Short mmCIF file of C-alpha atoms in Angstrom, two decimals:
data_model
loop_
_atom_site.label_atom_id
_atom_site.label_comp_id
_atom_site.label_asym_id
_atom_site.label_seq_id
_atom_site.Cartn_x
_atom_site.Cartn_y
_atom_site.Cartn_z
CA LYS Y 9 3.24 80.67 -116.30
CA ALA Y 10 3.54 79.59 -119.65
CA GLY Y 11 4.19 76.07 -120.11
CA VAL Y 12 7.44 74.64 -122.16
CA THR Y 13 6.95 75.04 -125.92
CA GLN Y 14 8.47 73.35 -128.74
CA THR Y 15 8.72 74.40 -132.49
CA PRO Y 16 7.97 73.13 -134.76
CA ARG Y 17 5.61 70.25 -133.46
CA TYR Y 18 5.73 68.45 -137.01
CA LEU Y 19 8.27 67.76 -139.58
CA ILE Y 20 9.46 65.69 -142.21
CA LYS Y 21 12.41 65.60 -143.89
CA THR Y 22 14.64 63.39 -145.99
CA ARG Y 23 18.09 60.92 -144.89
CA GLY Y 24 21.43 63.11 -145.62
CA GLN Y 25 19.04 66.49 -144.52
CA GLN Y 26 19.75 68.71 -141.37
CA VAL Y 27 17.01 69.45 -138.77
CA THR Y 28 17.13 72.76 -136.26
CA LEU Y 29 14.35 72.15 -133.23
CA SER Y 30 13.64 74.77 -130.74
CA CYS Y 31 12.57 74.71 -127.42
CA SER Y 32 11.68 77.45 -124.85
CA PRO Y 33 11.27 76.57 -121.11
CA ILE Y 34 9.39 77.84 -118.51
CA SER Y 35 10.09 81.65 -117.52
CA GLY Y 36 12.98 81.36 -114.74
CA HIS Y 37 13.89 78.00 -115.86
CA ARG Y 38 17.69 77.80 -116.49
CA SER Y 39 17.91 74.10 -117.36
CA VAL Y 40 16.69 72.91 -120.40
CA SER Y 41 17.12 69.06 -121.22
CA TRP Y 42 16.23 66.76 -124.24
CA TYR Y 43 15.12 63.52 -124.80
CA GLN Y 44 14.19 61.31 -127.87
CA GLN Y 45 11.85 58.73 -127.79
CA THR Y 46 11.20 56.02 -129.88
CA PRO Y 47 9.31 52.96 -129.78
CA GLY Y 48 12.35 50.60 -129.69
CA GLN Y 49 14.97 52.55 -127.55
CA GLY Y 50 12.13 54.62 -125.20
CA LEU Y 51 13.09 57.83 -123.78
CA GLN Y 52 16.69 58.34 -124.07
CA PHE Y 53 18.89 61.38 -122.62
CA LEU Y 54 20.57 63.48 -125.39
CA PHE Y 55 21.87 66.18 -123.20
CA GLU Y 56 21.39 68.84 -120.41
CA TYR Y 57 22.32 72.74 -120.82
CA PHE Y 58 22.35 75.00 -117.81
CA SER Y 59 23.24 78.66 -118.33
CA GLU Y 60 24.50 78.37 -121.36
CA THR Y 61 26.55 75.03 -120.48
CA GLN Y 62 26.57 71.66 -121.80
CA ARG Y 63 26.58 69.78 -118.42
CA ASN Y 64 25.47 66.02 -119.29
CA LYS Y 65 25.63 64.46 -122.45
CA GLY Y 66 23.83 60.64 -123.19
CA ASN Y 67 25.21 58.41 -125.15
CA PHE Y 68 24.66 59.84 -128.97
CA PRO Y 69 26.94 60.56 -132.15
CA GLY Y 70 28.15 63.51 -133.22
CA ARG Y 71 25.71 63.95 -135.45
CA PHE Y 72 23.39 65.19 -132.37
CA SER Y 73 24.41 68.99 -131.25
CA GLY Y 74 22.89 71.36 -129.29
CA ARG Y 75 23.17 74.88 -127.73
CA GLN Y 76 21.16 77.55 -125.24
CA PHE Y 77 21.13 81.20 -125.58
CA SER Y 78 21.43 83.24 -123.04
CA ASN Y 79 17.74 83.86 -122.50
CA SER Y 80 17.40 80.41 -121.85
CA ARG Y 81 15.87 78.99 -124.83
CA SER Y 82 17.76 76.07 -126.50
CA GLU Y 83 18.34 74.53 -129.75
CA MET Y 84 19.30 70.94 -131.03
CA ASN Y 85 20.69 70.27 -134.47
CA VAL Y 86 20.72 66.84 -135.76
CA SER Y 87 22.79 66.87 -139.10
CA THR Y 88 22.88 63.92 -142.03
CA LEU Y 89 19.31 62.68 -140.98
CA GLU Y 90 18.79 58.78 -140.82
CA LEU Y 91 15.99 56.40 -141.25
CA GLY Y 92 16.70 55.43 -137.55
CA ASP Y 93 16.48 59.26 -136.43
CA SER Y 94 12.80 59.61 -136.58
CA ALA Y 95 11.40 60.23 -133.01
CA LEU Y 96 9.59 62.52 -131.15
CA TYR Y 97 12.15 64.64 -129.41
CA LEU Y 98 11.27 66.37 -126.03
CA CYS Y 99 12.18 69.03 -124.17
CA ALA Y 100 12.26 69.72 -120.46
CA SER Y 101 12.90 72.63 -118.41
CA SER Y 102 13.78 72.72 -115.20
CA SER Y 103 14.31 75.07 -111.79
CA GLU Y 104 17.66 75.31 -110.51
CA PHE Y 105 15.70 74.55 -106.99
CA GLU Y 106 14.06 71.24 -107.91
CA GLU Y 107 14.41 68.13 -109.71
CA THR Y 108 11.01 68.28 -111.45
CA GLN Y 109 11.08 68.47 -115.05
CA TYR Y 110 8.39 70.01 -116.95
CA PHE Y 111 8.30 68.48 -120.46
CA GLY Y 112 6.81 70.27 -123.85
CA PRO Y 113 4.66 68.83 -126.27
CA GLY Y 114 7.38 67.33 -128.59
CA THR Y 115 8.31 67.67 -131.73
CA ARG Y 116 7.84 64.21 -134.26
CA LEU Y 117 10.43 64.24 -136.57
CA LEU Y 118 9.80 61.97 -139.52
CA VAL Y 119 12.92 60.91 -141.88
CA LEU Y 120 12.20 59.44 -145.17
CA SER X 106 20.35 51.60 -121.90
CA GLN X 107 17.76 51.99 -119.45
CA GLN X 108 17.97 52.57 -115.52
CA GLY X 109 14.60 51.51 -114.72
CA GLU X 110 12.32 48.44 -116.03
CA GLU X 111 8.50 48.90 -115.55
CA ASP X 112 6.33 46.08 -114.61
CA PRO X 113 3.86 45.09 -116.04
CA GLN X 114 4.51 46.53 -119.58
CA ALA X 115 0.66 46.49 -120.26
CA LEU X 116 -2.63 46.87 -117.97
CA SER X 117 -6.45 47.07 -118.80
CA ILE X 118 -8.33 47.70 -115.73
CA GLN X 119 -12.63 48.48 -115.60
CA GLU X 120 -13.13 51.92 -114.01
CA GLY X 121 -13.31 52.38 -110.74
CA GLU X 122 -10.36 49.44 -110.11
CA ASN X 123 -6.93 50.31 -109.10
CA ALA X 124 -4.09 50.08 -110.87
CA THR X 125 -0.74 48.93 -109.52
CA MET X 126 2.87 49.09 -111.47
CA ASN X 127 6.00 48.60 -110.24
CA CYS X 128 9.64 49.74 -111.38
CA SER X 129 13.01 48.30 -110.80
CA TYR X 130 16.17 50.33 -111.37
CA LYS X 131 20.18 49.34 -111.14
CA THR X 132 21.76 52.09 -108.78
CA SER X 133 21.91 53.88 -106.43
CA ILE X 134 19.53 57.09 -106.20
CA ASN X 135 19.08 60.36 -104.59
CA ASN X 136 15.14 60.65 -105.80
CA LEU X 137 12.44 58.66 -108.22
CA GLN X 138 9.68 60.20 -110.18
CA TRP X 139 7.07 58.95 -111.69
CA TYR X 140 5.50 60.66 -115.27
CA ARG X 141 2.77 60.19 -117.30
CA GLN X 142 2.36 60.64 -121.28
CA ASN X 143 -1.17 60.81 -123.39
CA SER X 144 -0.91 59.14 -126.31
CA GLY X 145 2.41 60.13 -127.95
CA ARG X 146 2.43 63.74 -126.28
CA GLY X 147 4.81 65.43 -123.83
CA LEU X 148 5.13 64.18 -120.45
CA VAL X 149 3.40 65.25 -117.05
CA HIS X 150 5.46 64.98 -113.69
CA LEU X 151 3.05 62.95 -111.29
CA ILE X 152 4.82 62.58 -108.19
CA LEU X 153 8.85 62.70 -106.66
CA ILE X 154 9.38 60.32 -103.93
CA ARG X 155 13.12 60.67 -102.58
CA SER X 156 15.24 58.14 -100.95
CA ASN X 157 15.04 58.85 -97.64
CA GLU X 158 11.28 58.66 -97.66
CA ARG X 159 9.07 55.09 -97.97
CA GLU X 160 5.78 56.13 -98.73
CA LYS X 161 4.16 59.23 -100.79
CA HIS X 162 0.71 60.14 -101.48
CA SER X 163 -0.80 62.60 -103.90
CA GLY X 164 -4.79 62.52 -104.35
CA ARG X 165 -5.45 59.16 -105.93
CA LEU X 166 -1.79 58.25 -106.50
CA ARG X 167 0.17 56.35 -103.98
CA VAL X 168 4.09 56.01 -104.12
CA THR X 169 5.95 53.58 -102.44
CA LEU X 170 10.07 53.04 -102.51
CA ASP X 171 12.43 50.31 -101.39
CA THR X 172 15.73 51.78 -101.68
CA SER X 173 16.85 48.34 -100.75
CA LYS X 174 15.01 46.02 -103.08
CA LYS X 175 15.49 48.75 -105.61
CA SER X 176 12.21 49.31 -106.55
CA SER X 177 9.26 51.30 -106.46
CA SER X 178 5.40 51.08 -107.27
CA LEU X 179 2.70 53.50 -108.48
CA LEU X 180 -0.85 52.67 -107.06
CA ILE X 181 -3.81 54.91 -109.02
CA THR X 182 -6.83 54.04 -106.92
CA ALA X 183 -10.18 54.22 -108.09
CA SER X 184 -9.27 54.70 -112.05
CA ARG X 185 -10.78 56.81 -114.53
CA ALA X 186 -10.87 56.74 -118.12
CA ALA X 187 -8.57 60.13 -118.05
CA ASP X 188 -6.30 57.63 -116.30
CA THR X 189 -5.26 56.10 -119.72
CA ALA X 190 -1.63 56.81 -120.72
CA SER X 191 1.64 55.18 -119.95
CA TYR X 192 3.59 55.36 -116.88
CA PHE X 193 7.14 56.37 -116.31
CA CYS X 194 9.39 56.11 -113.67
CA ALA X 195 12.66 58.13 -113.73
CA THR X 196 15.62 58.04 -111.87
CA ASP X 197 18.13 60.90 -111.59
CA ALA X 198 21.14 58.12 -111.77
CA ASP X 199 23.51 60.79 -113.21
CA ASP X 200 24.27 64.50 -112.70
CA TYR X 201 21.96 66.58 -114.73
CA LYS X 202 20.26 63.67 -116.24
CA LEU X 203 16.89 61.53 -116.10
CA SER X 204 16.81 57.73 -116.75
CA PHE X 205 13.44 56.51 -117.47
CA GLY X 206 11.98 53.12 -117.73
CA ALA X 207 10.08 51.70 -120.59
CA GLY X 208 7.15 52.45 -119.20
CA THR X 209 3.36 51.03 -118.46
CA THR X 210 0.56 51.37 -120.73
CA VAL X 211 -2.41 51.77 -118.86
CA THR X 212 -6.20 51.14 -120.45
CA VAL X 213 -8.89 51.81 -118.39
CA ARG X 214 -12.19 50.61 -119.80
CA ALA X 215 -15.40 52.30 -119.20
#
């Protein structure tokens, strides 16, 4: 089975811009989670989607949003980028029958 | 805020030695998982231990869980250079959400 894929892998944006990141889960996985990883805050949970419904959301401002499509692919959007949004954004998928999450390689976002 | 805290923050050992790292958490859990991350890449799942289990093995990995102390340990035996990575514990503190600790960075010297 192919693993979780994330695109793009690297991204440079400037303050005030918006960005959309994409995640394709492992075939058959209907749950997709997003995490932000920074040196200062570590791994922080953003949100989780299952069958196009957001089931949980982390403590992030409304500038961070996401969605999931009927084929389980997911996107996350960050509007009005700030310098502090520079981070590695990780997507993970899981089956409804297990707790293990399978992570993609991440998208490294740099905001200038 | 993070549910888990790893200790130590960093560990440097010689190839062939054992590496032990600890994780403490704050709330009740259903299970605890350990993940490895190589140099800012994606996380790789290592092992999951359920709240009713006390010890689990997988290859060179041994995990213990003490729910009364809200703590877990990960032991890597006979370490190799390829074990150089950051190790994170994660708990299912909330529905459909994993909470990660700050991680332990392990360096295995040849």
